[in-house]
Coordinates of C-alpha atoms in Angstrom, one line a residue:
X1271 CA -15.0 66.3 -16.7
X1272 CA -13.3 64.8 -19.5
X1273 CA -10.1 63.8 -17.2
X1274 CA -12.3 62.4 -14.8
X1275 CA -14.0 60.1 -18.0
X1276 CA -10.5 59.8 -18.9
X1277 CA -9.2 58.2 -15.6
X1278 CA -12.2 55.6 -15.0
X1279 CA -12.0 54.6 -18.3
X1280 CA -8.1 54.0 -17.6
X1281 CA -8.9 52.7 -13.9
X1282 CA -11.0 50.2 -16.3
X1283 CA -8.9 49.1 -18.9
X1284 CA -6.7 48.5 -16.1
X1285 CA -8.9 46.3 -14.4
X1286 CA -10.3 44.1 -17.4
X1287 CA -6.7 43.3 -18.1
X1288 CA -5.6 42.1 -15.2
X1289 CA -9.1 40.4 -14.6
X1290 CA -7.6 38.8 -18.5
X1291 CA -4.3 37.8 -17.4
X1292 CA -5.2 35.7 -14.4
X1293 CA -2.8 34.2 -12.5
X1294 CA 0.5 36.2 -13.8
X1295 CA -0.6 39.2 -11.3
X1296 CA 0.0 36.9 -8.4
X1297 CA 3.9 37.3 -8.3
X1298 CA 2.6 41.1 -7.1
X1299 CA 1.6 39.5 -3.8
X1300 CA 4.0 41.4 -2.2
X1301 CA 3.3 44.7 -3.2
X1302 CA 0.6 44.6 -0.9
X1303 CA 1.6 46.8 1.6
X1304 CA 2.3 49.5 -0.3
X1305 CA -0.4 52.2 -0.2
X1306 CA -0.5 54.0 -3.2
X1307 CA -0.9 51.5 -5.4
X1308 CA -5.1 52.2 -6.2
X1309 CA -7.2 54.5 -3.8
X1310 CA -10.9 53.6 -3.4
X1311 CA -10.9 50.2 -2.2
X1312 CA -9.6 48.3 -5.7
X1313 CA -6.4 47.1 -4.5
X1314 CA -8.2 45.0 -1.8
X1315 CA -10.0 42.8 -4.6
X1316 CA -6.5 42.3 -6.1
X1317 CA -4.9 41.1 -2.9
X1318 CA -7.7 38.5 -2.4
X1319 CA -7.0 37.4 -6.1
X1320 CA -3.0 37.0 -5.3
X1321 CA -3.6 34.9 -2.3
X1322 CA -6.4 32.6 -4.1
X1323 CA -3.8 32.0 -7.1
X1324 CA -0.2 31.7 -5.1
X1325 CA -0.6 29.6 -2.5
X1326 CA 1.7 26.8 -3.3
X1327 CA 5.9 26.7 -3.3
X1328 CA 7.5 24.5 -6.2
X1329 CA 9.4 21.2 -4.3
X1330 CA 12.7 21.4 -4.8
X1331 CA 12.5 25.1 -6.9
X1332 CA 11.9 23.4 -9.9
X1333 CA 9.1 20.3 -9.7
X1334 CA 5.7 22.0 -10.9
X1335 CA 2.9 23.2 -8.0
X1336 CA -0.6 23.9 -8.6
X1337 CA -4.0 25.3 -6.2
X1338 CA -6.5 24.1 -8.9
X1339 CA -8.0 20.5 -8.0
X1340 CA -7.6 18.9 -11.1
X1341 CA -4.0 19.5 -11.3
X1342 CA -3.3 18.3 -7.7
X1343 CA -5.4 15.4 -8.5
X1344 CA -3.2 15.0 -11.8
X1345 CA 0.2 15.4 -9.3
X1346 CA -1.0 13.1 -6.8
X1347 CA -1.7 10.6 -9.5
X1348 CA 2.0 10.9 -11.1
X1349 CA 3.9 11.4 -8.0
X1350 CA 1.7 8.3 -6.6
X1351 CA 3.1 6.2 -9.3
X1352 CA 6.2 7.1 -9.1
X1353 CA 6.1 5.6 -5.6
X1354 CA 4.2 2.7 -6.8
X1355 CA 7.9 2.3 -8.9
X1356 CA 9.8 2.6 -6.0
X1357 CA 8.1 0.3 -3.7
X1358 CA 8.3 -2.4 -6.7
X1359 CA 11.6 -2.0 -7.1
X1360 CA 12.2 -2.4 -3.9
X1361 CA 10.0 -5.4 -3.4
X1362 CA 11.7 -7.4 -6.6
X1363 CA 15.4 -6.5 -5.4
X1364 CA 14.4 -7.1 -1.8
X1365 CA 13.3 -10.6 -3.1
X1366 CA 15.9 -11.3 -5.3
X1367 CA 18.4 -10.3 -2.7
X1368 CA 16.8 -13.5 -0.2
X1369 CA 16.8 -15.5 -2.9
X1370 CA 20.5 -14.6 -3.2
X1371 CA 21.5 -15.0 0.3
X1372 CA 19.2 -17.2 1.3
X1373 CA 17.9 -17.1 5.5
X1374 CA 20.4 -15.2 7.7
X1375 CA 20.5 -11.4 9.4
X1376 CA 20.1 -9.3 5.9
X1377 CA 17.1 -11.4 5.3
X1378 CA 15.7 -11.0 9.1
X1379 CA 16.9 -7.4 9.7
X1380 CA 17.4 -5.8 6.2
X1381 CA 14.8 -7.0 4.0
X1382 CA 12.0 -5.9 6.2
X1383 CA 13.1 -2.4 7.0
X1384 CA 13.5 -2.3 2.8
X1385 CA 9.8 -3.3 2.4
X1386 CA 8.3 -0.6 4.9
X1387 CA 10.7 2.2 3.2
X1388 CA 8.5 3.8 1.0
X1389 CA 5.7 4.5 3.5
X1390 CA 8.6 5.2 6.1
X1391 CA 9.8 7.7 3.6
X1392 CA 6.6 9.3 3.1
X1393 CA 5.9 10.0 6.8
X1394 CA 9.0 11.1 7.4
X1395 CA 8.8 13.8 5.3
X1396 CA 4.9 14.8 6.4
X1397 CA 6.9 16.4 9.1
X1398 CA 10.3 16.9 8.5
X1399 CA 10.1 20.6 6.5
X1400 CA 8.8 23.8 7.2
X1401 CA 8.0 25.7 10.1
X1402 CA 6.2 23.7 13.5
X1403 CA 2.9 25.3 12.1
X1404 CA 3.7 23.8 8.5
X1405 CA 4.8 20.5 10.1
X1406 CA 2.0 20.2 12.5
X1407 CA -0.4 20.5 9.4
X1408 CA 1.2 18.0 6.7
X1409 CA 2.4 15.5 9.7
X1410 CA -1.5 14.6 9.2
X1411 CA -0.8 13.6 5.9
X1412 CA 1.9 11.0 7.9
X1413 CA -0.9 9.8 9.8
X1414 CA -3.1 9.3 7.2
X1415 CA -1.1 6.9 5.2
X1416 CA 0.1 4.8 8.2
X1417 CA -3.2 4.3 9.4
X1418 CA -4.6 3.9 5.6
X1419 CA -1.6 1.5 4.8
X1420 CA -2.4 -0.6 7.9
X1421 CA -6.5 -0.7 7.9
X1422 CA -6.2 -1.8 3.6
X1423 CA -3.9 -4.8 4.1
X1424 CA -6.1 -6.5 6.8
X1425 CA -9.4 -5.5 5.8
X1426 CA -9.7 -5.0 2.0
X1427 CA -6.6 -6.8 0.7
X1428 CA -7.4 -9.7 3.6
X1429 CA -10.9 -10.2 3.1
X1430 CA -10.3 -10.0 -1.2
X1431 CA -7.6 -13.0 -0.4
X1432 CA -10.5 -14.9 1.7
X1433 CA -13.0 -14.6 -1.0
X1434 CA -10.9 -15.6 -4.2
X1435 CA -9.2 -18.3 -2.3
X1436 CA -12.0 -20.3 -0.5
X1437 CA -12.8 -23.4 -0.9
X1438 CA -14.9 -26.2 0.8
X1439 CA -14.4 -26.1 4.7
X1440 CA -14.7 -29.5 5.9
X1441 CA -13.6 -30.2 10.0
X1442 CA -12.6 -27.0 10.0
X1443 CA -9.5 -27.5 7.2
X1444 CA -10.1 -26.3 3.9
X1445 CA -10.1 -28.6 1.1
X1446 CA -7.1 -27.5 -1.5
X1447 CA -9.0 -26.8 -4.8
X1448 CA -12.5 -27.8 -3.7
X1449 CA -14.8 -25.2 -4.2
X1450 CA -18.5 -26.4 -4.3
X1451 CA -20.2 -24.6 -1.4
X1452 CA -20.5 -21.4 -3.5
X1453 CA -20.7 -18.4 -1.3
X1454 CA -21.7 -20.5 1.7
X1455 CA -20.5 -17.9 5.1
X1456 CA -20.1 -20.7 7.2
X1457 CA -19.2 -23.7 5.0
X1458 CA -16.9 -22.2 2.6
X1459 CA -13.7 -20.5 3.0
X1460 CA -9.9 -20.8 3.7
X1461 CA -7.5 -22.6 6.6
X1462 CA -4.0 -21.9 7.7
X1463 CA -1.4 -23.3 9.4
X1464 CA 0.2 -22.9 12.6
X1465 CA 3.1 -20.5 11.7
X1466 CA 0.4 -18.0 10.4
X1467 CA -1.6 -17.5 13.9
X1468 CA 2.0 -16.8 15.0
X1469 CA 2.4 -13.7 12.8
X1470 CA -1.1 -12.5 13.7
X1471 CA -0.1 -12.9 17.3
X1472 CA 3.3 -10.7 16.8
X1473 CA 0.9 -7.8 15.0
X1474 CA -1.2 -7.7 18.3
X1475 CA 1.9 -7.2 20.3
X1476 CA 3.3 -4.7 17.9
X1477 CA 0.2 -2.3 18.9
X1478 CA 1.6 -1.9 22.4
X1479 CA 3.4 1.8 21.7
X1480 CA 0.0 3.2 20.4
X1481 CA -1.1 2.1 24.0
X1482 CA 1.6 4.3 25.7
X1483 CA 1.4 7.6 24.0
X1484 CA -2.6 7.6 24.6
X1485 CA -2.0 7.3 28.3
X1486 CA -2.3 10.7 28.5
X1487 CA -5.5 11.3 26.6
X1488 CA -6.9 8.7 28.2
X1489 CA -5.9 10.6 32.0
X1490 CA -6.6 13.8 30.6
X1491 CA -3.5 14.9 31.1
X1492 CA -1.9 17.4 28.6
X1493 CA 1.5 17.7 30.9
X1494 CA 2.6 14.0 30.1
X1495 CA 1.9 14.1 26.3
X1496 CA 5.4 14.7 25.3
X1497 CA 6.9 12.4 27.3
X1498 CA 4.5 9.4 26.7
X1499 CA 5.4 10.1 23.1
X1500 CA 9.1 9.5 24.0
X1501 CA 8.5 6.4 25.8
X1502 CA 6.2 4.9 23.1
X1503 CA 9.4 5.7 20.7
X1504 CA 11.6 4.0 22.6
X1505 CA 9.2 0.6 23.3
X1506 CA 8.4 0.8 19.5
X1507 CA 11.9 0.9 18.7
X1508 CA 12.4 -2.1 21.1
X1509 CA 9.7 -4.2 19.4
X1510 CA 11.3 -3.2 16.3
X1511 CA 14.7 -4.6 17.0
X1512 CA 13.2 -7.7 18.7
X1513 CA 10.6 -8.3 15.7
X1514 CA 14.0 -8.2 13.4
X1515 CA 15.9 -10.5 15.9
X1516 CA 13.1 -13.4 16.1
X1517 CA 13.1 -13.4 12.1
X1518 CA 17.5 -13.8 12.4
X1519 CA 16.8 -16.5 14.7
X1520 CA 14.2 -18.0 13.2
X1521 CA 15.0 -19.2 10.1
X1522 CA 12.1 -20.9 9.1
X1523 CA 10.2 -17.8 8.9
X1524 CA 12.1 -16.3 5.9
X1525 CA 12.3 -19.9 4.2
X1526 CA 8.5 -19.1 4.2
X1527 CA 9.4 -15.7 2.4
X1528 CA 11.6 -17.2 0.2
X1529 CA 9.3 -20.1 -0.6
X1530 CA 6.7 -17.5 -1.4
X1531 CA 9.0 -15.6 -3.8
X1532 CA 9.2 -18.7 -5.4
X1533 CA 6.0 -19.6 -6.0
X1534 CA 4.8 -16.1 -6.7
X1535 CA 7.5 -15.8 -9.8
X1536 CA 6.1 -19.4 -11.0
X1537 CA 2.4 -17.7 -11.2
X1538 CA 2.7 -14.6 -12.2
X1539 CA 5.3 -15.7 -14.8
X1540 CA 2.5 -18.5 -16.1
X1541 CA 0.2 -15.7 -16.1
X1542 CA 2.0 -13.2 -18.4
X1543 CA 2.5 -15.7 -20.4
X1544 CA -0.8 -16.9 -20.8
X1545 CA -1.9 -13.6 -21.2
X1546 CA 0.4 -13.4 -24.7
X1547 CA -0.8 -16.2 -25.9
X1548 CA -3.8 -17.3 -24.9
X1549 CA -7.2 -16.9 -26.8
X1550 CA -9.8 -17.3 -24.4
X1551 CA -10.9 -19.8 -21.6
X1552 CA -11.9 -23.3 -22.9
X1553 CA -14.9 -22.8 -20.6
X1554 CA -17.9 -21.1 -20.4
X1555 CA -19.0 -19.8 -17.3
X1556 CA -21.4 -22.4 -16.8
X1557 CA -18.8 -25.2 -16.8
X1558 CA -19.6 -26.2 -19.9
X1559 CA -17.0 -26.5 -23.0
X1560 CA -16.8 -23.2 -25.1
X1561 CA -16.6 -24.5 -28.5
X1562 CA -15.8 -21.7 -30.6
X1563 CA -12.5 -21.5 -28.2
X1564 CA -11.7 -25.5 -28.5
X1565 CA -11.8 -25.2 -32.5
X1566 CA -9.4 -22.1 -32.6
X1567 CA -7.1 -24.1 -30.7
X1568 CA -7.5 -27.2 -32.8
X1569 CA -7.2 -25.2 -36.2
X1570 CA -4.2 -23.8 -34.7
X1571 CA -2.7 -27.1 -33.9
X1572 CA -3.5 -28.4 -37.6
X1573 CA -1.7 -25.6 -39.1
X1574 CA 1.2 -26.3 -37.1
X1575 CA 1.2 -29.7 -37.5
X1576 CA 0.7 -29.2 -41.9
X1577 CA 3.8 -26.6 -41.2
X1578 CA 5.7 -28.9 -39.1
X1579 CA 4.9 -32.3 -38.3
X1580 CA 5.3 -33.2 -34.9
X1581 CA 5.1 -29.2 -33.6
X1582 CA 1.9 -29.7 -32.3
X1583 CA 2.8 -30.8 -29.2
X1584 CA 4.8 -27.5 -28.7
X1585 CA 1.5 -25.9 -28.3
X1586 CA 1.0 -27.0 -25.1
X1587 CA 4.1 -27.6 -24.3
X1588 CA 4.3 -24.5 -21.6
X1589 CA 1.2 -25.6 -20.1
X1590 CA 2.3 -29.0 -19.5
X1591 CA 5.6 -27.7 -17.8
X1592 CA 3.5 -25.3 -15.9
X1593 CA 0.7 -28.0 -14.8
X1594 CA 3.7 -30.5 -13.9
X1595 CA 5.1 -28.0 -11.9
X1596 CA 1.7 -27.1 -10.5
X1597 CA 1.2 -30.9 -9.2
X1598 CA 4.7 -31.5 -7.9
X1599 CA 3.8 -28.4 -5.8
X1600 CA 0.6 -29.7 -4.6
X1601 CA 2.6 -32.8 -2.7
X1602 CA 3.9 -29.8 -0.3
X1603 CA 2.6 -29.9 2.9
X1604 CA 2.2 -26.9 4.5
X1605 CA 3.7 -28.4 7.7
X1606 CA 7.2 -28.6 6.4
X1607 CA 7.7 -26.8 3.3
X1608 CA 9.1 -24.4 5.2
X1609 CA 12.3 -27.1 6.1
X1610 CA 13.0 -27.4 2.4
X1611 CA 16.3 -26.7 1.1
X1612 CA 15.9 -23.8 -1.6
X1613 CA 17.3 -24.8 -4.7
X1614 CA 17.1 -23.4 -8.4
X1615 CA 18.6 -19.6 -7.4
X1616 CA 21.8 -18.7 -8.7
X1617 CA 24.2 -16.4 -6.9
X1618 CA 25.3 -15.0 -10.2
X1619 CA 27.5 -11.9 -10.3
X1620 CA 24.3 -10.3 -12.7
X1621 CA 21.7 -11.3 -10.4
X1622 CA 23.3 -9.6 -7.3
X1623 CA 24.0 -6.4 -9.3
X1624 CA 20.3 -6.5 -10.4
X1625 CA 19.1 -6.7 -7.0
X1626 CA 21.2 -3.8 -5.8
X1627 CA 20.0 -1.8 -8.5
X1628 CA 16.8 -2.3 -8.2
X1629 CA 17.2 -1.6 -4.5
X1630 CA 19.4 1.2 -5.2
X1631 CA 16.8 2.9 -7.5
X1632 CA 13.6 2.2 -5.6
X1633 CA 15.5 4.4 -2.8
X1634 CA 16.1 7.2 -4.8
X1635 CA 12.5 7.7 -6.0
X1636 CA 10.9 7.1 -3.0
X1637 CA 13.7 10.1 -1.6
X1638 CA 12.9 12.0 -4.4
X1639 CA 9.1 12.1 -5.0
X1640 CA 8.1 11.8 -1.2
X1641 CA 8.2 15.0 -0.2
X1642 CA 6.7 16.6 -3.6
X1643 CA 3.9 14.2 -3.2
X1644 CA 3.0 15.4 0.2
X1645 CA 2.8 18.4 -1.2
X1646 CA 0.4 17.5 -3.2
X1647 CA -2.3 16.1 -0.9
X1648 CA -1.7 19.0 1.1
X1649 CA -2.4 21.6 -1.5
X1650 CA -5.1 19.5 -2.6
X1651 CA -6.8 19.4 0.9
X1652 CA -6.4 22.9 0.6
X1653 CA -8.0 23.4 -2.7
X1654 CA -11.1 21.4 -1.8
X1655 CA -11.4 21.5 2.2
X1656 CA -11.2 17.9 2.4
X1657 CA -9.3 16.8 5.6
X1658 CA -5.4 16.2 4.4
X1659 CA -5.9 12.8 6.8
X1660 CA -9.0 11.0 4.5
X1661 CA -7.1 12.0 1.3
X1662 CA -3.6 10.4 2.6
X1663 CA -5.8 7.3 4.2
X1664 CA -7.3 6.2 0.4
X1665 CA -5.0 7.2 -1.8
X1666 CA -1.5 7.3 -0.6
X1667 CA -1.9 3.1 0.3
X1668 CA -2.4 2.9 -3.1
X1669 CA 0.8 4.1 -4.3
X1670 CA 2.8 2.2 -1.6
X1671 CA 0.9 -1.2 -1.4
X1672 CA -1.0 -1.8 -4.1
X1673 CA 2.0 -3.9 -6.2
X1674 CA 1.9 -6.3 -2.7
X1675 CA -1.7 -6.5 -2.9
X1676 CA -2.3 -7.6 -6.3
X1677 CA 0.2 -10.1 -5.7
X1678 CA -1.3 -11.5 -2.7
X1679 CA -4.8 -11.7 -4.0
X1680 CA -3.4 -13.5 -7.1
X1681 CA -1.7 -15.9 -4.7
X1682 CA -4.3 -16.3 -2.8
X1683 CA -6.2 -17.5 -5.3
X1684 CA -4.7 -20.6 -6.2
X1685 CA -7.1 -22.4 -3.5
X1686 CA -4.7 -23.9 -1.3
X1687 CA -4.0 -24.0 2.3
X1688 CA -0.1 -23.6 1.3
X1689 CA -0.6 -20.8 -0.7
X1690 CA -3.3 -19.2 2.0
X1691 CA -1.0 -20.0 5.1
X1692 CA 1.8 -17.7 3.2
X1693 CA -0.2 -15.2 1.8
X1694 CA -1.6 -14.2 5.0
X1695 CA 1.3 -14.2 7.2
X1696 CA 2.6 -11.9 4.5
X1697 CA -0.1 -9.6 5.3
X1698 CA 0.3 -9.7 9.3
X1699 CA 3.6 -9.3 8.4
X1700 CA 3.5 -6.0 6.8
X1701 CA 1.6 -4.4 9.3
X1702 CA 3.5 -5.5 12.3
X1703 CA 6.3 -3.4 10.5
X1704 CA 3.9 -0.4 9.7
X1705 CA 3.0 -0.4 13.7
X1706 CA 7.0 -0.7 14.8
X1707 CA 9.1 1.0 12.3
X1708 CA 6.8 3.3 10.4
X1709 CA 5.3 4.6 13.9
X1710 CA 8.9 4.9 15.3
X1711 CA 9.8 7.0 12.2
X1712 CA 6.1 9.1 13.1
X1713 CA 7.1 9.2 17.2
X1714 CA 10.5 10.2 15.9
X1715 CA 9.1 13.4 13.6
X1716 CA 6.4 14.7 17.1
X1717 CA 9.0 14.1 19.3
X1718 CA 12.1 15.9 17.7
X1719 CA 10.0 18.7 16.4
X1720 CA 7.8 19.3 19.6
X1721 CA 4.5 18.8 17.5
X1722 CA 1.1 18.1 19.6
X1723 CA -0.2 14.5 19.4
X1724 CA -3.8 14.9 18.6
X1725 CA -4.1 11.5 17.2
X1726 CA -6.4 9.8 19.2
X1727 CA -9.2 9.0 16.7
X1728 CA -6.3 7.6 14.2
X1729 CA -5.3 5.6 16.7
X1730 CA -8.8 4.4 18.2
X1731 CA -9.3 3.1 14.2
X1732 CA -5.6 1.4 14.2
X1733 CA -6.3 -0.6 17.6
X1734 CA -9.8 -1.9 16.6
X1735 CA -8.6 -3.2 13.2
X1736 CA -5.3 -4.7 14.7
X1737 CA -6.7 -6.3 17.5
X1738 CA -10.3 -7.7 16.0
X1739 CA -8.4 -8.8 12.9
X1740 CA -5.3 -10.0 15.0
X1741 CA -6.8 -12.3 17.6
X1742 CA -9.3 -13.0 14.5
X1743 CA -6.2 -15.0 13.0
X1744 CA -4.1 -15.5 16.5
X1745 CA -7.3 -17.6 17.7
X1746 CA -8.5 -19.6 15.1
X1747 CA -6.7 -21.0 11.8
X1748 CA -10.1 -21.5 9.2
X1749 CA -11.7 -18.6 8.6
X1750 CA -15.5 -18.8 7.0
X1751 CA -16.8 -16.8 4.2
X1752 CA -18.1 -14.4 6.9
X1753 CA -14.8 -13.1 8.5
X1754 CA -14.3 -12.0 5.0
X1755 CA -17.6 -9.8 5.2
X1756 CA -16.2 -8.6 8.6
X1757 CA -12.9 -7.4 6.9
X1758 CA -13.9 -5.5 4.5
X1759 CA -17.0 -3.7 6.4
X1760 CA -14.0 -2.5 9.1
X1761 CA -12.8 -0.3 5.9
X1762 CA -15.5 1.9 5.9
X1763 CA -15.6 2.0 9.4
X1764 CA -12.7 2.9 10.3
X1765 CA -13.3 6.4 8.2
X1766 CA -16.9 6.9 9.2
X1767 CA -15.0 6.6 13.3
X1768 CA -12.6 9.4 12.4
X1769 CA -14.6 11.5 11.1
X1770 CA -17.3 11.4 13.8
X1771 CA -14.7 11.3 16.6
X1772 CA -12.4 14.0 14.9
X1773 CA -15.0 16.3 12.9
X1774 CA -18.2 15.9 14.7
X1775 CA -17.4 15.5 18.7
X1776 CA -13.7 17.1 18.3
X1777 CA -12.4 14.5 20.1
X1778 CA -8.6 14.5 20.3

């Protein structure tokens, strides 16, 4: 009897430590099999612990995993802004680089590849490791962002750059600077020029090789699947080399980019700067003069003007430039700034270095921390049941885009038709190259690998946005307070339409 007392009480010391020392059982996982181990049943509990605590590989061998929620959600937010690094980088040396060369085939066939090469990198990897069952699960991740990446830039980012940047619509033209219809959804808004409807135009043809691989979905056919997704390679691919061959032949269009560089650097210069010095707005919010502001900047001009007479003007000196520059701007018009000679960029030894390196570095992060942060939404899809596809939609756009989105809404905001005109054909931009080169890199992975395209939903979402938002812009060239309303309610959609298709009528 006492031996008996003896071994539970050693059966239970056994068990409260290991119940105390958590997760440094779970390298045991693979003593599973082995039979001996504990007899009544024990060994069972322990196995369910191992698999609940090691369920995730370290990328690489060495970069750190986790199955808890908050630590994925802590990895997804590093790893995210690591790629919110690279994609800058590569954004600021792809710029630099046109500024450099100015229009020619590295600006039309390049640069544009360069700018798509983070989420290209991302996708590529959804699929690219592991077994077909490991691939089949994470390529979702893939899908995710290049859906996400498309649906944010023309209905959040686009309707954001409607809203800040309207201004009175009058004949259907807005009014640079003009703003005195308030919120008005018909009489208030922004207008672009020609070149813009163009882009939109180009987005809505870039859709076509979503259109070919559902052929088979939409015949019911589960025969032709693979070899729809073949042909929608090779016409996405096509559209991909033609997209790259108008821009080489078109010069005008990456004068625009160039032009937009330009002006971007001259804002967001003026605003770092006034962020450093400034001390408040001279206005109230009302319209009316803040006068606590006005005499902090008068007592500050007295000082400098006891310390050094004649410095006073140096105050504002930065401001004058700035507004100088500002008005010279103004006398653009949008119909041929395009034709100007770009001027003011030198092709310094140090410049193009800077431009490589920055080009050079944005790829090696996005290499590195692409796969790594795949991982991540993945384990954390695990950890909470949350479809890998919603997590990679919302966050992962984030990461990739959200440098080119601040930007745009910033730009945006200057209330011009100029500005608007660029800033938009930016946007349409960027998403014709998510729907041809991204989407060749995703064909590319299903193809290769022999995964199942169950997409349909995913692409249902990318069609509707594309088209309603692409003949939106190919159509018209003023676009009310409304449209922006339209945008940015297509967001939620779009989510709400997967999930139902996907998670409530299984369609695929």
């Amino acid at each position: 009897m006492a031996n008996k007392s003896k071994h539970h009480l050693t059966v239970s010391i056994f068990l409260f430590l290991v119940i105390l020392s958590g997760p440094t059982y779970a390298r045991f996982i693979a003593l599973r099999s082995t039979s001996d181990l504990l007899s009544d049943g024990v060994h069972l509990t322990l196995n369910r612990f191992a698999a609940e605590t090691s369920t995730c590989d370290e990328t690489y061998g060495f970069l750190p995993c986790t199955t808890s929620v908050l630590g994925n959600i802590f990895l997804i937010a590093v790893y995210g802004f690591l790629m919110f690094i690279a994609a800058k980088s590569l954004s600021d040396g792809s710029e630099l680089l046109l500024e450099i060369l100015g229009p020619g085939i590295i600006g039309g066939l390049f640069l544009p590849i360069l700018g798509a090469l983070p989420d290209a990198m991302l996708i590529l990897v959804s699929g690219l490791s592991g077994s077909t069952e490991t691939a089949q699960s994470q390529v979702s991740v893939g899908m995710g962002l290049l859906a996400g990446s498309t649906v944010m830039l023309l209905t959040i980012i686009w309707g954001s750059c409607v809203i800040v940047g309207k201004c009175d619509l009058k004949d259907s033209v807005a009014q640079d600077a003009q703003d005195t219809k308030g919120f008005s959804l018909t009489e208030s808004g922004i207008s672009t020029d020609i070149w813009t409807s163009y882009a939109a135009m180009m987005m809505v043809i870039s859709v076509i090789p979503f259109l070919v691989v559902q052929i088979p979905q939409l015949l019911n056919s589960t025969s032709g699947r693979h070899l729809a997704v073949l042909i929608g390679l090779i016409v996405s691919l096509l559209l991909l080399v033609s997209y790259c061959a108008y821009q080489v032949l078109q010069p005008s269009i990456q004068q625009r980019k160039i032009y937009y560089v330009k002006q971007k650097r001259v804002i967001l210069g003026f605003l770092w700067h006034l962020k450093k010095r400034a001390m408040g707005k001279l206005l109230k919010e009302n319209g009316e003069p803040d006068e606590g502001i006005i005499e902090k900047w008068l007592k500050k001009t007295v000082q400098a003007a006891a310390r050094n007479p004649g410095s006073e003007t140096k105050i504002f000196e930065d401001f004058l430039i700035f507004e100088e520059t500002k008005r010279e701007q103004d006398l653009l018009d949008v119909r041929n700034h395009s034709e100007e000679v770009v001027e003011g960029v030198e092709s310094s030894k140090w410049t193009t270095i800077r431009a490589a390196l920055l080009l050079l570095l944005g790829t090696i992060i996005a290499a590195a921390f692409a796969d790594p942060l795949v991982d991540a939404v993945d384990n954390f899809s695990d950890a909470t049941g949350i479809p890998a596809f919603f997590i990679s939609f919302i966050a992962l756009p984030l990461a990739t885009n959200s440098s080119e989105a601040v930007t745009a809404i910033i730009f945006a905001s200057r209330d011009k038709r100029t500005t608007a005109s660029l800033t938009f054909s930016e946007l349409y931009g960027a998403a014709t190259m998510n729907n041809v080169l991204c989407l060749s890199v995703f064909l590319a992975l299903v193809y290769i690998r022999g995964l199942t395209w169950d997409f349909s939903a995913e692409v249902l979402v990318i069609l509707i946005v594309c088209l309603v938002m692409g003949l939106l812009g190919s159509l018209r060239t003023h676009f009310p307070l409304w449209t922006a309303i339209l945008a940015i309610l297509l967001y939620p959609f779009s989510l709400a339409l997967v999930y139902v298709l996907d998670y409530v009528l299984g369609w695929s």
